[in-house]
Amino acid sequence: NTAFLIIPLQACGLYLLLFFSAPFIASFMKQIHLVGIIRILGFIFILGALGRIPIAILEKEMRFKYISFVETVSGLAFTIFSVIFALYGFKVWSLAFGYLIKILVNTIMFWSAALKTWQPKFEFHFDILKDLLKFGKFIFLTDFFWLIKQNCDNLFVGKFAGTVVLGNYLVAFNVANFMADYFGSLVSRVTYPAFANLKKDSNSISSSFFNISKKISLLSFPFCIGIFVLSDELIGFIYGTKWLHAIPYLKVLAFSGLFCTLPAGIKSLFLASGKPHKQFLVLMSGVTVF
């Protein structure tokens, strides 16, 4: 209940920050029409924050079958509504409105399941908040710097090379990081509550972690090599001939996707062991090298 009161307040603060900084972001990118889109998409902060506690409860209870169902339904909603908006002439706004609908569907469906085991109450405890901040500050810093690291390239490519080059780069990046974005993130979501349940048994955690790492490697290396070797065919088949300029980027980025996938279980290991500061130090060492 304490977290449920705090998280939406943080989200509102982030939205206000984004709202007032939108003109500066658009000016930096030399795309003045981005102001409205940024401000509309900023509602994701608030909608997503309202669903954080319900999804955390479902993940803690290992109800990933239902989580997958919800995310499939919301993904379909995004596709359907984006196409409908596009057909009615909303152009790039179609994606913005479609994404907001996706987050809204996620939040409603997660709430409908979480309410069966938890009903929010207006309770606030400073001692619990202190514990949350003590543990969460390193998670926040880790995610914050990871977000910067993941988007710096997009920012500068778009700024100095233009939107056409950025488009080709993003197509290559999305294909190369498919394994990390979907498989790697799913591994982290599942292993965190699993490791947390084993936190009193360090041997079981170590054994599970190394088994998971081996399985990730068995999938990641062939995927990376396949992306590198078949980059011409993949881009042509998936995106069409107009995106062939993305192929050189894909051949290089195939290996970055590999290195983003391999450490998928490390974050869960540190968090379940109650040592989020070590995850932060690992990330900062990588950011420094980057």
Short mmCIF file of N, CA and C in Angstrom, two decimals, residues 54-55 58-59 61-74 105-116 189:
data_model
loop_
_atom_site.label_atom_id
_atom_site.label_comp_id
_atom_site.label_asym_id
_atom_site.label_seq_id
_atom_site.Cartn_x
_atom_site.Cartn_y
_atom_site.Cartn_z
N PRO A 54 0.03 -4.24 -9.21
CA PRO A 54 -0.63 -5.48 -9.66
C PRO A 54 0.28 -6.43 -10.41
N ILE A 55 1.10 -5.91 -11.33
CA ILE A 55 1.97 -6.80 -12.08
C ILE A 55 3.07 -7.38 -11.18
N LEU A 58 1.52 -10.32 -9.44
CA LEU A 58 1.38 -11.48 -10.34
C LEU A 58 2.73 -12.14 -10.60
N GLU A 59 3.78 -11.34 -10.75
CA GLU A 59 5.12 -11.90 -10.96
C GLU A 59 5.60 -12.63 -9.71
N GLU A 61 3.78 -14.13 -7.59
CA GLU A 61 3.01 -15.38 -7.52
C GLU A 61 3.31 -16.31 -8.70
N MET A 62 4.26 -15.91 -9.57
CA MET A 62 4.69 -16.71 -10.72
C MET A 62 3.52 -17.01 -11.69
N ARG A 63 2.64 -16.04 -11.86
CA ARG A 63 1.48 -16.24 -12.75
C ARG A 63 1.82 -15.72 -14.15
N PHE A 64 2.85 -16.28 -14.72
CA PHE A 64 3.36 -15.78 -16.00
C PHE A 64 2.49 -16.20 -17.18
N LYS A 65 1.71 -17.24 -17.01
CA LYS A 65 0.79 -17.64 -18.07
C LYS A 65 -0.23 -16.53 -18.31
N TYR A 66 -0.78 -16.00 -17.21
CA TYR A 66 -1.76 -14.91 -17.34
C TYR A 66 -1.08 -13.63 -17.83
N ILE A 67 0.13 -13.35 -17.34
CA ILE A 67 0.86 -12.16 -17.78
C ILE A 67 1.10 -12.22 -19.29
N SER A 68 1.48 -13.39 -19.79
CA SER A 68 1.70 -13.55 -21.23
C SER A 68 0.41 -13.33 -22.01
N PHE A 69 -0.70 -13.83 -21.46
CA PHE A 69 -2.00 -13.65 -22.11
C PHE A 69 -2.35 -12.17 -22.20
N VAL A 70 -2.16 -11.44 -21.09
CA VAL A 70 -2.46 -10.01 -21.06
C VAL A 70 -1.62 -9.26 -22.08
N GLU A 71 -0.33 -9.55 -22.11
CA GLU A 71 0.56 -8.84 -23.01
C GLU A 71 0.27 -9.16 -24.48
N THR A 72 -0.21 -10.37 -24.74
CA THR A 72 -0.63 -10.72 -26.10
C THR A 72 -1.87 -9.94 -26.50
N VAL A 73 -2.85 -9.87 -25.59
CA VAL A 73 -4.08 -9.13 -25.87
C VAL A 73 -3.78 -7.64 -26.08
N SER A 74 -2.94 -7.06 -25.21
CA SER A 74 -2.62 -5.64 -25.34
C SER A 74 -1.82 -5.37 -26.61
N VAL A 105 -4.94 -1.20 -21.59
CA VAL A 105 -5.44 -2.59 -21.55
C VAL A 105 -4.61 -3.41 -20.57
N ASN A 106 -3.29 -3.25 -20.62
CA ASN A 106 -2.41 -3.93 -19.66
C ASN A 106 -2.83 -3.65 -18.23
N THR A 107 -2.98 -2.37 -17.91
CA THR A 107 -3.28 -1.95 -16.54
C THR A 107 -4.61 -2.51 -16.06
N ILE A 108 -5.64 -2.42 -16.89
CA ILE A 108 -6.98 -2.90 -16.51
C ILE A 108 -6.96 -4.41 -16.26
N MET A 109 -6.32 -5.16 -17.15
CA MET A 109 -6.32 -6.62 -17.02
C MET A 109 -5.46 -7.08 -15.84
N PHE A 110 -4.36 -6.41 -15.59
CA PHE A 110 -3.53 -6.78 -14.43
C PHE A 110 -4.29 -6.49 -13.13
N TRP A 111 -4.99 -5.39 -13.09
CA TRP A 111 -5.78 -5.05 -11.90
C TRP A 111 -6.86 -6.09 -11.65
N SER A 112 -7.53 -6.53 -12.72
CA SER A 112 -8.62 -7.48 -12.56
C SER A 112 -8.15 -8.79 -11.93
N ALA A 113 -6.90 -9.16 -12.19
CA ALA A 113 -6.36 -10.39 -11.61
C ALA A 113 -5.80 -10.15 -10.21
N ALA A 114 -5.11 -9.03 -10.01
CA ALA A 114 -4.46 -8.76 -8.73
C ALA A 114 -5.47 -8.51 -7.62
N LEU A 115 -6.64 -7.96 -7.95
CA LEU A 115 -7.64 -7.65 -6.94
C LEU A 115 -8.19 -8.89 -6.24
N LYS A 116 -7.94 -10.07 -6.81
CA LYS A 116 -8.40 -11.30 -6.18
C LYS A 116 -7.58 -11.65 -4.94
N ARG A 189 12.53 -11.54 -15.80
CA ARG A 189 11.26 -11.45 -15.07
C ARG A 189 10.95 -12.74 -14.34
#
